[in-house]
Protein backbone atom coordinates (compact mmCIF):
# COMPACT_ATOMS: atom_id res chain seq x y z
CA UNK A 1 0.00 0.00 0.00
CA UNK A 2 1.31 3.46 -0.86
CA UNK A 3 2.28 5.56 2.17
CA UNK A 4 1.88 8.86 0.36
CA UNK A 5 -0.53 9.73 -2.41
CA UNK A 6 1.00 12.43 -4.57
CA UNK A 7 0.05 14.33 -7.69
CA UNK A 8 1.97 13.57 -10.87
CA UNK A 9 5.12 15.68 -11.17
CA UNK A 10 8.64 15.42 -12.49
CA UNK A 11 12.02 15.38 -10.82
CA UNK A 12 14.86 16.38 -13.17
CA UNK A 13 17.72 13.90 -13.45
CA UNK A 14 21.07 15.25 -14.61
CA UNK A 15 23.89 13.12 -15.94
CA UNK A 16 27.63 13.47 -16.34
CA UNK A 17 30.44 11.28 -17.60
CA UNK A 18 33.96 12.52 -16.86
CA UNK A 19 34.89 15.30 -14.41
CA UNK A 20 38.26 17.05 -14.16
CA UNK A 21 41.09 18.17 -16.45
CA UNK A 22 40.56 17.52 -20.16
CA UNK A 23 42.91 14.88 -21.52
CA UNK A 24 44.09 16.23 -24.91
CA UNK A 25 45.20 12.75 -26.02
CA UNK A 26 41.81 11.12 -25.40
CA UNK A 27 39.56 11.13 -28.46
CA UNK A 28 36.48 11.15 -26.21
CA UNK A 29 37.47 14.15 -24.14
CA UNK A 30 34.20 15.82 -25.18
CA UNK A 31 32.75 13.74 -22.33
CA UNK A 32 34.82 15.66 -19.77
CA UNK A 33 33.41 18.54 -17.75
CA UNK A 34 36.14 20.61 -16.13
CA UNK A 35 35.90 20.60 -12.34
CA UNK A 36 35.49 24.39 -12.12
CA UNK A 37 32.22 24.11 -14.05
CA UNK A 38 31.15 21.12 -11.99
CA UNK A 39 31.76 23.11 -8.78
CA UNK A 40 29.67 25.96 -10.15
CA UNK A 41 26.81 23.60 -10.98
CA UNK A 42 26.92 21.98 -7.54
CA UNK A 43 26.79 25.43 -5.99
CA UNK A 44 23.71 26.21 -8.09
CA UNK A 45 22.06 22.97 -6.99
CA UNK A 46 22.83 23.76 -3.35
CA UNK A 47 21.07 27.12 -3.61
CA UNK A 48 18.06 26.01 -5.65
CA UNK A 49 17.48 22.26 -5.31
CA UNK A 50 17.36 19.37 -2.88
CA UNK A 51 19.58 16.56 -4.19
CA UNK A 52 18.14 13.09 -3.57
CA UNK A 53 19.35 9.58 -4.41
CA UNK A 54 17.98 7.46 -7.23
CA UNK A 55 16.32 5.01 -4.80
CA UNK A 56 14.62 7.94 -3.04
CA UNK A 57 13.45 9.13 -6.45
CA UNK A 58 11.92 5.71 -7.12
CA UNK A 59 10.22 5.67 -3.72
CA UNK A 60 8.72 9.12 -4.26
CA UNK A 61 7.45 8.10 -7.69
CA UNK A 62 5.82 5.04 -6.17
CA UNK A 63 4.26 6.94 -3.25
CA UNK A 64 6.48 5.20 -0.71
CA UNK A 65 8.17 8.41 0.43
CA UNK A 66 6.93 11.92 1.01
CA UNK A 67 7.66 14.23 -1.93
CA UNK A 68 10.67 16.54 -1.70
CA UNK A 69 10.31 20.12 -2.86
CA UNK A 70 12.62 21.10 -5.75
CA UNK A 71 14.23 17.65 -5.85
CA UNK A 72 16.95 16.72 -8.32
CA UNK A 73 18.96 13.53 -9.01
CA UNK A 74 22.63 13.39 -10.05
CA UNK A 75 23.97 10.49 -12.12
CA UNK A 76 27.25 9.56 -13.84
CA UNK A 77 27.72 7.14 -16.74
CA UNK A 78 30.64 4.78 -17.45
CA UNK A 79 32.56 4.75 -14.15
CA UNK A 80 35.55 6.89 -15.08
CA UNK A 81 38.40 7.14 -12.59
CA UNK A 82 37.91 10.89 -12.32
CA UNK A 83 34.55 10.25 -10.64
CA UNK A 84 36.68 9.15 -7.66
CA UNK A 85 39.48 11.69 -8.09
CA UNK A 86 37.46 14.87 -8.69
CA UNK A 87 33.68 14.35 -8.57
CA UNK A 88 33.38 12.41 -5.32
CA UNK A 89 35.42 14.84 -3.15
CA UNK A 90 33.40 17.75 -4.53
CA UNK A 91 30.09 15.97 -3.94
CA UNK A 92 31.18 15.31 -0.35
CA UNK A 93 31.71 19.02 0.27
CA UNK A 94 28.02 19.57 -0.45
CA UNK A 95 26.77 16.32 1.08
CA UNK A 96 25.20 15.43 -2.29
CA UNK A 97 24.15 11.93 -3.26
CA UNK A 98 24.84 10.55 -6.76
CA UNK A 99 24.54 7.33 -8.74
CA UNK A 100 27.40 6.00 -10.86
CA UNK A 101 26.46 3.51 -13.59
CA UNK A 102 29.40 1.13 -14.10
CA UNK A 103 30.16 -1.36 -16.89
CA UNK A 104 31.85 -4.30 -15.20
CA UNK A 105 34.25 -5.16 -18.03
CA UNK A 106 35.74 -1.67 -17.74
CA UNK A 107 36.53 -1.89 -14.02
CA UNK A 108 40.26 -1.47 -13.31
CA UNK A 109 41.52 -4.73 -11.78
CA UNK A 110 45.18 -3.71 -11.49
CA UNK A 111 45.00 -0.62 -9.33
CA UNK A 112 43.52 -0.45 -5.86
CA UNK A 113 42.83 3.00 -4.41
CA UNK A 114 44.48 5.95 -6.11
CA UNK A 115 44.98 9.40 -4.55
CA UNK A 116 42.24 11.94 -5.15
CA UNK A 117 41.43 15.60 -4.55
CA UNK A 118 41.07 14.99 -0.79
CA UNK A 119 44.65 13.72 -0.63
CA UNK A 120 45.92 16.77 -2.50
CA UNK A 121 44.00 19.27 -0.38
CA UNK A 122 45.30 17.60 2.79
CA UNK A 123 48.89 17.86 1.54
CA UNK A 124 49.47 14.13 1.03
CA UNK A 125 50.13 14.32 -2.71
CA UNK A 126 50.69 16.72 -5.56
CA UNK A 127 48.19 17.93 -8.12
CA UNK A 128 50.25 16.20 -10.83
CA UNK A 129 49.96 12.87 -9.00
CA UNK A 130 46.16 12.91 -8.91
CA UNK A 131 45.80 14.06 -12.53
CA UNK A 132 45.34 10.76 -14.31
CA UNK A 133 42.73 9.02 -16.44
CA UNK A 134 41.15 5.60 -16.55
CA UNK A 135 38.32 3.69 -14.89
CA UNK A 136 37.27 3.00 -11.31
CA UNK A 137 38.48 0.02 -9.30
CA UNK A 138 36.20 -2.04 -7.05
CA UNK A 139 38.12 -0.76 -4.02
CA UNK A 140 37.42 2.86 -4.93
CA UNK A 141 33.76 2.05 -5.44
CA UNK A 142 33.59 0.36 -2.03
CA UNK A 143 34.95 3.46 -0.33
CA UNK A 144 32.46 5.72 -2.11
CA UNK A 145 29.59 3.37 -1.28
CA UNK A 146 30.63 3.33 2.38
CA UNK A 147 30.18 7.12 2.54
CA UNK A 148 26.44 6.71 1.99
CA UNK A 149 26.58 9.30 -0.78
CA UNK A 150 27.50 7.22 -3.82
CA UNK A 151 25.29 4.48 -5.21
CA UNK A 152 26.92 2.15 -7.77
CA UNK A 153 24.48 0.69 -10.30
CA UNK A 154 24.69 -1.24 -13.58
CA UNK A 155 25.62 -0.03 -17.06
CA UNK A 156 25.63 -3.54 -18.64
CA UNK A 157 28.72 -5.76 -18.73
CA UNK A 158 30.48 -4.73 -21.92
CA UNK A 159 29.35 -1.22 -22.96
CA UNK A 160 30.35 -2.12 -26.51
CA UNK A 161 29.13 -2.12 -30.08
CA UNK A 162 29.28 -4.85 -32.73
CA UNK A 163 29.34 -4.92 -36.52
CA UNK A 164 25.81 -5.58 -37.80
CA UNK A 165 26.11 -5.40 -41.61
CA UNK A 166 28.54 -5.42 -44.53
CA UNK A 167 28.30 -1.64 -44.89
CA UNK A 168 31.90 -0.41 -44.83
CA UNK A 169 31.99 2.94 -43.01
CA UNK A 170 35.65 3.60 -42.19
CA UNK A 171 39.20 2.28 -41.90
CA UNK A 172 41.36 2.37 -38.81
CA UNK A 173 43.63 5.41 -38.98
CA UNK A 174 45.55 7.68 -36.60
CA UNK A 175 43.17 9.29 -34.12
CA UNK A 176 40.30 6.95 -34.93
CA UNK A 177 37.89 5.92 -32.17
CA UNK A 178 38.76 2.24 -32.11
CA UNK A 179 37.55 1.42 -28.58
CA UNK A 180 34.90 -1.12 -29.50
CA UNK A 181 36.63 -3.10 -32.29
CA UNK A 182 39.80 -3.39 -30.18
CA UNK A 183 37.90 -3.94 -26.94
CA UNK A 184 35.92 -6.79 -28.47
CA UNK A 185 39.14 -8.54 -29.46
CA UNK A 186 41.08 -7.70 -26.27
CA UNK A 187 38.50 -7.19 -23.48
CA UNK A 188 41.19 -7.36 -20.79
CA UNK A 189 42.71 -4.14 -22.22
CA UNK A 190 39.49 -2.09 -22.04
CA UNK A 191 39.99 -0.64 -18.52
CA UNK A 192 43.33 0.82 -19.60
CA UNK A 193 42.34 2.07 -23.04
CA UNK A 194 42.48 5.79 -22.18
CA UNK A 195 46.07 5.92 -20.96
CA UNK A 196 47.49 2.96 -22.92
CA UNK A 197 49.26 4.48 -25.93
CA UNK A 198 49.56 1.04 -27.52
CA UNK A 199 45.80 0.39 -27.40
CA UNK A 200 44.98 1.80 -30.83
CA UNK A 201 47.90 -0.10 -32.35
CA UNK A 202 46.37 -3.44 -31.40
CA UNK A 203 44.65 -3.21 -34.78
CA UNK A 204 46.67 -2.18 -37.85
CA UNK A 205 45.91 0.95 -39.82
CA UNK A 206 43.70 0.08 -42.75
CA UNK A 207 41.60 -2.40 -40.74
CA UNK A 208 38.04 -2.12 -42.16
CA UNK A 209 35.26 -0.87 -39.88
CA UNK A 210 31.62 -1.66 -40.58
CA UNK A 211 28.23 -0.38 -39.51
CA UNK A 212 27.81 -1.09 -35.80
CA UNK A 213 25.14 -0.97 -33.14
CA UNK A 214 25.04 -1.09 -29.37
CA UNK A 215 25.54 -4.56 -27.91
CA UNK A 216 22.09 -4.91 -26.37
CA UNK A 217 20.25 -4.40 -29.65
CA UNK A 218 22.87 -5.63 -32.13
CA UNK A 219 22.58 -8.89 -34.04
CA UNK A 220 26.28 -9.52 -34.60
CA UNK A 221 27.86 -10.42 -37.90
CA UNK A 222 31.37 -11.81 -38.37
CA UNK A 223 33.37 -10.22 -41.17
CA UNK A 224 35.66 -12.49 -43.16
CA UNK A 225 39.14 -12.03 -41.60
CA UNK A 226 40.70 -12.62 -45.02
CA UNK A 227 39.01 -9.48 -46.29
CA UNK A 228 40.32 -7.50 -43.32
CA UNK A 229 43.84 -8.79 -43.89
CA UNK A 230 43.69 -7.95 -47.59
CA UNK A 231 42.44 -4.42 -46.82
CA UNK A 232 45.37 -3.83 -44.50
CA UNK A 233 47.75 -5.18 -47.13
CA UNK A 234 46.30 -3.06 -49.95
CA UNK A 235 46.51 0.10 -47.81
CA UNK A 236 49.98 -0.58 -46.40
CA UNK A 237 51.53 2.11 -48.61
CA UNK A 238 48.67 4.58 -48.12
CA UNK A 239 49.59 7.88 -46.44
CA UNK A 240 47.50 7.69 -43.27
CA UNK A 241 48.83 11.06 -42.09
CA UNK A 242 46.49 12.57 -44.70
CA UNK A 243 43.70 10.03 -44.27
CA UNK A 244 40.38 10.52 -46.02
CA UNK A 245 37.80 7.75 -46.15
CA UNK A 246 36.81 8.68 -49.69
CA UNK A 247 40.38 8.09 -50.89
CA UNK A 248 40.85 4.82 -48.99
CA UNK A 249 37.53 3.31 -50.07
CA UNK A 250 38.34 4.08 -53.70
CA UNK A 251 41.49 1.97 -53.37
CA UNK A 252 39.70 -0.88 -51.62
CA UNK A 253 36.44 -0.71 -53.61
CA UNK A 254 37.26 -3.46 -56.21
CA UNK A 255 38.13 -5.91 -53.44
CA UNK A 256 35.10 -4.89 -51.36
CA UNK A 257 32.66 -5.30 -54.26
CA UNK A 258 34.18 -8.64 -55.20
CA UNK A 259 33.68 -10.04 -51.70
CA UNK A 260 30.10 -8.78 -51.60
CA UNK A 261 29.21 -10.19 -55.02
CA UNK A 262 30.52 -13.62 -54.03
CA UNK A 263 28.75 -13.50 -50.68
CA UNK A 264 32.08 -13.98 -48.87
CA UNK A 265 32.15 -10.80 -46.79
CA UNK A 266 29.94 -11.92 -43.90
CA UNK A 267 30.88 -15.43 -42.84
CA UNK A 268 28.56 -15.76 -39.86
CA UNK A 269 25.42 -14.23 -38.38
CA UNK A 270 24.49 -14.45 -34.72
CA UNK A 271 21.59 -16.80 -34.02
CA UNK A 272 18.64 -15.84 -31.86
CA UNK A 273 19.80 -18.27 -29.20
CA UNK A 274 23.28 -16.73 -29.17
CA UNK A 275 21.82 -13.25 -28.96
CA UNK A 276 19.62 -14.15 -25.99
CA UNK A 277 22.56 -15.73 -24.17
CA UNK A 278 24.69 -12.65 -24.78
CA UNK A 279 21.93 -10.30 -23.62
CA UNK A 280 21.54 -12.31 -20.43
CA UNK A 281 25.24 -11.79 -19.81
CA UNK A 282 24.86 -8.04 -20.39
CA UNK A 283 21.84 -7.59 -18.13
CA UNK A 284 21.90 -10.35 -15.52
CA UNK A 285 25.68 -10.60 -15.47
CA UNK A 286 26.07 -6.88 -14.80
CA UNK A 287 23.64 -7.01 -11.90
CA UNK A 288 25.22 -10.08 -10.32
CA UNK A 289 28.80 -8.84 -10.74
CA UNK A 290 28.23 -5.49 -9.02
CA UNK A 291 26.18 -7.15 -6.28
CA UNK A 292 28.88 -9.74 -5.62
CA UNK A 293 31.78 -7.28 -5.71
CA UNK A 294 30.15 -4.56 -3.60
CA UNK A 295 27.81 -6.68 -1.48
CA UNK A 296 24.80 -4.55 -2.29
CA UNK A 297 21.55 -4.64 -4.20
CA UNK A 298 21.55 -3.45 -7.81
CA UNK A 299 18.15 -2.16 -8.90
CA UNK A 300 18.80 0.34 -11.69
CA UNK A 301 20.19 -0.13 -15.19
CA UNK A 302 21.46 2.52 -17.58
CA UNK A 303 21.62 1.50 -21.25
CA UNK A 304 24.93 2.44 -22.96
CA UNK A 305 24.54 4.87 -25.86
CA UNK A 306 20.85 5.11 -24.90
CA UNK A 307 20.13 2.14 -27.17
CA UNK A 308 17.47 -0.31 -26.00
CA UNK A 309 13.98 -1.54 -26.77
CA UNK A 310 10.98 -2.92 -24.92
CA UNK A 311 12.28 -6.49 -25.22
CA UNK A 312 15.53 -5.90 -23.33
CA UNK A 313 13.73 -3.64 -20.89
CA UNK A 314 11.32 -6.45 -20.01
CA UNK A 315 14.26 -8.84 -19.57
CA UNK A 316 15.80 -6.35 -17.15
CA UNK A 317 12.61 -6.14 -15.11
CA UNK A 318 12.45 -9.94 -14.91
CA UNK A 319 16.06 -9.94 -13.71
CA UNK A 320 15.07 -7.77 -10.77
CA UNK A 321 15.77 -4.20 -11.87
CA UNK A 322 13.24 -1.60 -10.72
CA UNK A 323 13.99 0.93 -13.47
CA UNK A 324 15.99 1.19 -16.66
CA UNK A 325 16.80 4.40 -18.52
CA UNK A 326 14.52 5.53 -21.32
CA UNK A 327 17.43 6.40 -23.58
CA UNK A 328 16.44 6.47 -27.23
CA UNK A 329 13.58 3.99 -26.90
CA UNK A 330 9.99 4.74 -27.73
CA UNK A 331 8.58 3.79 -24.35
CA UNK A 332 5.26 1.99 -24.26
CA UNK A 333 2.87 3.80 -21.91
CA UNK A 334 2.43 0.62 -19.84
CA UNK A 335 6.16 0.63 -19.08
CA UNK A 336 6.58 4.34 -18.32
CA UNK A 337 6.45 3.68 -14.57
CA UNK A 338 9.48 1.39 -14.85
CA UNK A 339 11.65 3.82 -16.77
CA UNK A 340 14.09 6.50 -15.69
CA UNK A 341 12.83 9.32 -17.92
CA UNK A 342 14.97 11.48 -20.17
CA UNK A 343 18.02 12.79 -18.35
CA UNK A 344 19.69 16.08 -19.16
CA UNK A 345 23.24 17.32 -19.39
CA UNK A 346 24.48 20.61 -17.93
CA UNK A 347 26.75 22.98 -19.87
CA UNK A 348 28.31 25.97 -18.12
CA UNK A 349 31.07 26.77 -20.62
CA UNK A 350 29.41 30.08 -21.58
CA UNK A 351 26.81 32.36 -20.06
CA UNK A 352 24.33 31.49 -22.81
CA UNK A 353 24.75 27.74 -22.26
CA UNK A 354 24.59 28.20 -18.49
CA UNK A 355 21.25 30.02 -18.71
CA UNK A 356 19.96 27.43 -21.17
CA UNK A 357 20.87 24.60 -18.76
CA UNK A 358 19.10 26.32 -15.88
CA UNK A 359 16.07 26.90 -18.08
CA UNK A 360 15.98 23.22 -19.05
CA UNK A 361 16.18 22.13 -15.42
CA UNK A 362 12.99 24.05 -14.69
CA UNK A 363 11.36 22.69 -17.81
CA UNK A 364 12.33 19.12 -16.90
CA UNK A 365 10.73 19.73 -13.49
CA UNK A 366 7.56 20.59 -15.44
CA UNK A 367 7.51 24.13 -14.10
CA UNK A 368 5.37 26.71 -15.86
CA UNK A 369 6.06 28.42 -18.25
CA UNK A 370 9.42 26.73 -18.92
CA UNK A 371 7.72 23.42 -19.75
CA UNK A 372 5.57 25.08 -22.39
CA UNK A 373 8.54 26.74 -24.07
CA UNK A 374 10.49 23.44 -24.15
CA UNK A 375 7.51 21.57 -25.58
CA UNK A 376 6.98 24.24 -28.23
CA UNK A 377 10.68 24.24 -29.17
CA UNK A 378 10.76 20.46 -29.56
CA UNK A 379 7.53 20.47 -31.55
CA UNK A 380 9.07 22.85 -34.09
CA UNK A 381 12.24 20.70 -34.33
C-alpha positions as CSV (number, residue, x, y, z in Angstrom):
1,X,0.0,0.0,0.0
2,X,1.3,3.5,-0.9
3,X,2.3,5.6,2.2
4,X,1.9,8.9,0.4
5,X,-0.5,9.7,-2.4
6,X,1.0,12.4,-4.6
7,X,0.1,14.3,-7.7
8,X,2.0,13.6,-10.9
9,X,5.1,15.7,-11.2
10,X,8.6,15.4,-12.5
11,X,12.0,15.4,-10.8
12,X,14.9,16.4,-13.2
13,X,17.7,13.9,-13.5
14,X,21.1,15.2,-14.6
15,X,23.9,13.1,-15.9
16,X,27.6,13.5,-16.3
17,X,30.4,11.3,-17.6
18,X,34.0,12.5,-16.9
19,X,34.9,15.3,-14.4
20,X,38.3,17.1,-14.2
21,X,41.1,18.2,-16.5
22,X,40.6,17.5,-20.2
23,X,42.9,14.9,-21.5
24,X,44.1,16.2,-24.9
25,X,45.2,12.8,-26.0
26,X,41.8,11.1,-25.4
27,X,39.6,11.1,-28.5
28,X,36.5,11.1,-26.2
29,X,37.5,14.2,-24.1
30,X,34.2,15.8,-25.2
31,X,32.7,13.7,-22.3
32,X,34.8,15.7,-19.8
33,X,33.4,18.5,-17.7
34,X,36.1,20.6,-16.1
35,X,35.9,20.6,-12.3
36,X,35.5,24.4,-12.1
37,X,32.2,24.1,-14.1
38,X,31.2,21.1,-12.0
39,X,31.8,23.1,-8.8
40,X,29.7,26.0,-10.1
41,X,26.8,23.6,-11.0
42,X,26.9,22.0,-7.5
43,X,26.8,25.4,-6.0
44,X,23.7,26.2,-8.1
45,X,22.1,23.0,-7.0
46,X,22.8,23.8,-3.3
47,X,21.1,27.1,-3.6
48,X,18.1,26.0,-5.7
49,X,17.5,22.3,-5.3
50,X,17.4,19.4,-2.9
51,X,19.6,16.6,-4.2
52,X,18.1,13.1,-3.6
53,X,19.3,9.6,-4.4
54,X,18.0,7.5,-7.2
55,X,16.3,5.0,-4.8
56,X,14.6,7.9,-3.0
57,X,13.4,9.1,-6.4
58,X,11.9,5.7,-7.1
59,X,10.2,5.7,-3.7
60,X,8.7,9.1,-4.3
61,X,7.4,8.1,-7.7
62,X,5.8,5.0,-6.2
63,X,4.3,6.9,-3.3
64,X,6.5,5.2,-0.7
65,X,8.2,8.4,0.4
66,X,6.9,11.9,1.0
67,X,7.7,14.2,-1.9
68,X,10.7,16.5,-1.7
69,X,10.3,20.1,-2.9
70,X,12.6,21.1,-5.7
71,X,14.2,17.7,-5.8
72,X,17.0,16.7,-8.3
73,X,19.0,13.5,-9.0
74,X,22.6,13.4,-10.0
75,X,24.0,10.5,-12.1
76,X,27.3,9.6,-13.8
77,X,27.7,7.1,-16.7
78,X,30.6,4.8,-17.4
79,X,32.6,4.7,-14.1
80,X,35.5,6.9,-15.1
81,X,38.4,7.1,-12.6
82,X,37.9,10.9,-12.3
83,X,34.6,10.3,-10.6
84,X,36.7,9.1,-7.7
85,X,39.5,11.7,-8.1
86,X,37.5,14.9,-8.7
87,X,33.7,14.4,-8.6
88,X,33.4,12.4,-5.3
89,X,35.4,14.8,-3.1
90,X,33.4,17.7,-4.5
91,X,30.1,16.0,-3.9
92,X,31.2,15.3,-0.4
93,X,31.7,19.0,0.3
94,X,28.0,19.6,-0.4
95,X,26.8,16.3,1.1
96,X,25.2,15.4,-2.3
97,X,24.2,11.9,-3.3
98,X,24.8,10.6,-6.8
99,X,24.5,7.3,-8.7
100,X,27.4,6.0,-10.9
101,X,26.5,3.5,-13.6
102,X,29.4,1.1,-14.1
103,X,30.2,-1.4,-16.9
104,X,31.8,-4.3,-15.2
105,X,34.3,-5.2,-18.0
106,X,35.7,-1.7,-17.7
107,X,36.5,-1.9,-14.0
108,X,40.3,-1.5,-13.3
109,X,41.5,-4.7,-11.8
110,X,45.2,-3.7,-11.5
111,X,45.0,-0.6,-9.3
112,X,43.5,-0.4,-5.9
113,X,42.8,3.0,-4.4
114,X,44.5,6.0,-6.1
115,X,45.0,9.4,-4.6
116,X,42.2,11.9,-5.1
117,X,41.4,15.6,-4.5
118,X,41.1,15.0,-0.8
119,X,44.7,13.7,-0.6
120,X,45.9,16.8,-2.5
121,X,44.0,19.3,-0.4
122,X,45.3,17.6,2.8
123,X,48.9,17.9,1.5
124,X,49.5,14.1,1.0
125,X,50.1,14.3,-2.7
126,X,50.7,16.7,-5.6
127,X,48.2,17.9,-8.1
128,X,50.2,16.2,-10.8
129,X,50.0,12.9,-9.0
130,X,46.2,12.9,-8.9
131,X,45.8,14.1,-12.5
132,X,45.3,10.8,-14.3
133,X,42.7,9.0,-16.4
134,X,41.2,5.6,-16.6
135,X,38.3,3.7,-14.9
136,X,37.3,3.0,-11.3
137,X,38.5,0.0,-9.3
138,X,36.2,-2.0,-7.0
139,X,38.1,-0.8,-4.0
140,X,37.4,2.9,-4.9
141,X,33.8,2.0,-5.4
142,X,33.6,0.4,-2.0
143,X,35.0,3.5,-0.3
144,X,32.5,5.7,-2.1
145,X,29.6,3.4,-1.3
146,X,30.6,3.3,2.4
147,X,30.2,7.1,2.5
148,X,26.4,6.7,2.0
149,X,26.6,9.3,-0.8
150,X,27.5,7.2,-3.8
151,X,25.3,4.5,-5.2
152,X,26.9,2.2,-7.8
153,X,24.5,0.7,-10.3
154,X,24.7,-1.2,-13.6
155,X,25.6,0.0,-17.1
156,X,25.6,-3.5,-18.6
157,X,28.7,-5.8,-18.7
158,X,30.5,-4.7,-21.9
159,X,29.3,-1.2,-23.0
160,X,30.4,-2.1,-26.5
161,X,29.1,-2.1,-30.1
162,X,29.3,-4.9,-32.7
163,X,29.3,-4.9,-36.5
164,X,25.8,-5.6,-37.8
165,X,26.1,-5.4,-41.6
166,X,28.5,-5.4,-44.5
167,X,28.3,-1.6,-44.9
168,X,31.9,-0.4,-44.8
169,X,32.0,2.9,-43.0
170,X,35.7,3.6,-42.2
171,X,39.2,2.3,-41.9
172,X,41.4,2.4,-38.8
173,X,43.6,5.4,-39.0
174,X,45.6,7.7,-36.6
175,X,43.2,9.3,-34.1
176,X,40.3,6.9,-34.9
177,X,37.9,5.9,-32.2
178,X,38.8,2.2,-32.1
179,X,37.5,1.4,-28.6
180,X,34.9,-1.1,-29.5
181,X,36.6,-3.1,-32.3
182,X,39.8,-3.4,-30.2
183,X,37.9,-3.9,-26.9
184,X,35.9,-6.8,-28.5
185,X,39.1,-8.5,-29.5
186,X,41.1,-7.7,-26.3
187,X,38.5,-7.2,-23.5
188,X,41.2,-7.4,-20.8
189,X,42.7,-4.1,-22.2
190,X,39.5,-2.1,-22.0
191,X,40.0,-0.6,-18.5
192,X,43.3,0.8,-19.6
193,X,42.3,2.1,-23.0
194,X,42.5,5.8,-22.2
195,X,46.1,5.9,-21.0
196,X,47.5,3.0,-22.9
197,X,49.3,4.5,-25.9
198,X,49.6,1.0,-27.5
199,X,45.8,0.4,-27.4
200,X,45.0,1.8,-30.8
201,X,47.9,-0.1,-32.3
202,X,46.4,-3.4,-31.4
203,X,44.7,-3.2,-34.8
204,X,46.7,-2.2,-37.9
205,X,45.9,0.9,-39.8
206,X,43.7,0.1,-42.7
207,X,41.6,-2.4,-40.7
208,X,38.0,-2.1,-42.2
209,X,35.3,-0.9,-39.9
210,X,31.6,-1.7,-40.6
211,X,28.2,-0.4,-39.5
212,X,27.8,-1.1,-35.8
213,X,25.1,-1.0,-33.1
214,X,25.0,-1.1,-29.4
215,X,25.5,-4.6,-27.9
216,X,22.1,-4.9,-26.4
217,X,20.2,-4.4,-29.6
218,X,22.9,-5.6,-32.1
219,X,22.6,-8.9,-34.0
220,X,26.3,-9.5,-34.6
221,X,27.9,-10.4,-37.9
222,X,31.4,-11.8,-38.4
223,X,33.4,-10.2,-41.2
224,X,35.7,-12.5,-43.2
225,X,39.1,-12.0,-41.6
226,X,40.7,-12.6,-45.0
227,X,39.0,-9.5,-46.3
228,X,40.3,-7.5,-43.3
229,X,43.8,-8.8,-43.9
230,X,43.7,-8.0,-47.6
231,X,42.4,-4.4,-46.8
232,X,45.4,-3.8,-44.5
233,X,47.8,-5.2,-47.1
234,X,46.3,-3.1,-49.9
235,X,46.5,0.1,-47.8
236,X,50.0,-0.6,-46.4
237,X,51.5,2.1,-48.6
238,X,48.7,4.6,-48.1
239,X,49.6,7.9,-46.4
240,X,47.5,7.7,-43.3
241,X,48.8,11.1,-42.1
242,X,46.5,12.6,-44.7
243,X,43.7,10.0,-44.3
244,X,40.4,10.5,-46.0
245,X,37.8,7.7,-46.1
246,X,36.8,8.7,-49.7
247,X,40.4,8.1,-50.9
248,X,40.9,4.8,-49.0
249,X,37.5,3.3,-50.1
250,X,38.3,4.1,-53.7
251,X,41.5,2.0,-53.4
252,X,39.7,-0.9,-51.6
253,X,36.4,-0.7,-53.6
254,X,37.3,-3.5,-56.2
255,X,38.1,-5.9,-53.4
256,X,35.1,-4.9,-51.4
257,X,32.7,-5.3,-54.3
258,X,34.2,-8.6,-55.2
259,X,33.7,-10.0,-51.7
260,X,30.1,-8.8,-51.6
261,X,29.2,-10.2,-55.0
262,X,30.5,-13.6,-54.0
263,X,28.7,-13.5,-50.7
264,X,32.1,-14.0,-48.9
265,X,32.2,-10.8,-46.8
266,X,29.9,-11.9,-43.9
267,X,30.9,-15.4,-42.8
268,X,28.6,-15.8,-39.9
269,X,25.4,-14.2,-38.4
270,X,24.5,-14.4,-34.7
271,X,21.6,-16.8,-34.0
272,X,18.6,-15.8,-31.9
273,X,19.8,-18.3,-29.2
274,X,23.3,-16.7,-29.2
275,X,21.8,-13.2,-29.0
276,X,19.6,-14.1,-26.0
277,X,22.6,-15.7,-24.2
278,X,24.7,-12.7,-24.8
279,X,21.9,-10.3,-23.6
280,X,21.5,-12.3,-20.4
281,X,25.2,-11.8,-19.8
282,X,24.9,-8.0,-20.4
283,X,21.8,-7.6,-18.1
284,X,21.9,-10.3,-15.5
285,X,25.7,-10.6,-15.5
286,X,26.1,-6.9,-14.8
287,X,23.6,-7.0,-11.9
288,X,25.2,-10.1,-10.3
289,X,28.8,-8.8,-10.7
290,X,28.2,-5.5,-9.0
291,X,26.2,-7.1,-6.3
292,X,28.9,-9.7,-5.6
293,X,31.8,-7.3,-5.7
294,X,30.2,-4.6,-3.6
295,X,27.8,-6.7,-1.5
296,X,24.8,-4.6,-2.3
297,X,21.6,-4.6,-4.2
298,X,21.5,-3.5,-7.8
299,X,18.2,-2.2,-8.9
300,X,18.8,0.3,-11.7
301,X,20.2,-0.1,-15.2
302,X,21.5,2.5,-17.6
303,X,21.6,1.5,-21.3
304,X,24.9,2.4,-23.0
305,X,24.5,4.9,-25.9
306,X,20.9,5.1,-24.9
307,X,20.1,2.1,-27.2
308,X,17.5,-0.3,-26.0
309,X,14.0,-1.5,-26.8
310,X,11.0,-2.9,-24.9
311,X,12.3,-6.5,-25.2
312,X,15.5,-5.9,-23.3
313,X,13.7,-3.6,-20.9
314,X,11.3,-6.5,-20.0
315,X,14.3,-8.8,-19.6
316,X,15.8,-6.3,-17.1
317,X,12.6,-6.1,-15.1
318,X,12.4,-9.9,-14.9
319,X,16.1,-9.9,-13.7
320,X,15.1,-7.8,-10.8
321,X,15.8,-4.2,-11.9
322,X,13.2,-1.6,-10.7
323,X,14.0,0.9,-13.5
324,X,16.0,1.2,-16.7
325,X,16.8,4.4,-18.5
326,X,14.5,5.5,-21.3
327,X,17.4,6.4,-23.6
328,X,16.4,6.5,-27.2
329,X,13.6,4.0,-26.9
330,X,10.0,4.7,-27.7
331,X,8.6,3.8,-24.4
332,X,5.3,2.0,-24.3
333,X,2.9,3.8,-21.9
334,X,2.4,0.6,-19.8
335,X,6.2,0.6,-19.1
336,X,6.6,4.3,-18.3
337,X,6.4,3.7,-14.6
338,X,9.5,1.4,-14.8
339,X,11.7,3.8,-16.8
340,X,14.1,6.5,-15.7
341,X,12.8,9.3,-17.9
342,X,15.0,11.5,-20.2
343,X,18.0,12.8,-18.3
344,X,19.7,16.1,-19.2
345,X,23.2,17.3,-19.4
346,X,24.5,20.6,-17.9
347,X,26.7,23.0,-19.9
348,X,28.3,26.0,-18.1
349,X,31.1,26.8,-20.6
350,X,29.4,30.1,-21.6
351,X,26.8,32.4,-20.1
352,X,24.3,31.5,-22.8
353,X,24.8,27.7,-22.3
354,X,24.6,28.2,-18.5
355,X,21.2,30.0,-18.7
356,X,20.0,27.4,-21.2
357,X,20.9,24.6,-18.8
358,X,19.1,26.3,-15.9
359,X,16.1,26.9,-18.1
360,X,16.0,23.2,-19.1
361,X,16.2,22.1,-15.4
362,X,13.0,24.0,-14.7
363,X,11.4,22.7,-17.8
364,X,12.3,19.1,-16.9
365,X,10.7,19.7,-13.5
366,X,7.6,20.6,-15.4
367,X,7.5,24.1,-14.1
368,X,5.4,26.7,-15.9
369,X,6.1,28.4,-18.2
370,X,9.4,26.7,-18.9
371,X,7.7,23.4,-19.7
372,X,5.6,25.1,-22.4
373,X,8.5,26.7,-24.1
374,X,10.5,23.4,-24.1
375,X,7.5,21.6,-25.6
376,X,7.0,24.2,-28.2
377,X,10.7,24.2,-29.2
378,X,10.8,20.5,-29.6
379,X,7.5,20.5,-31.6
380,X,9.1,22.9,-34.1
381,X,12.2,20.7,-34.3
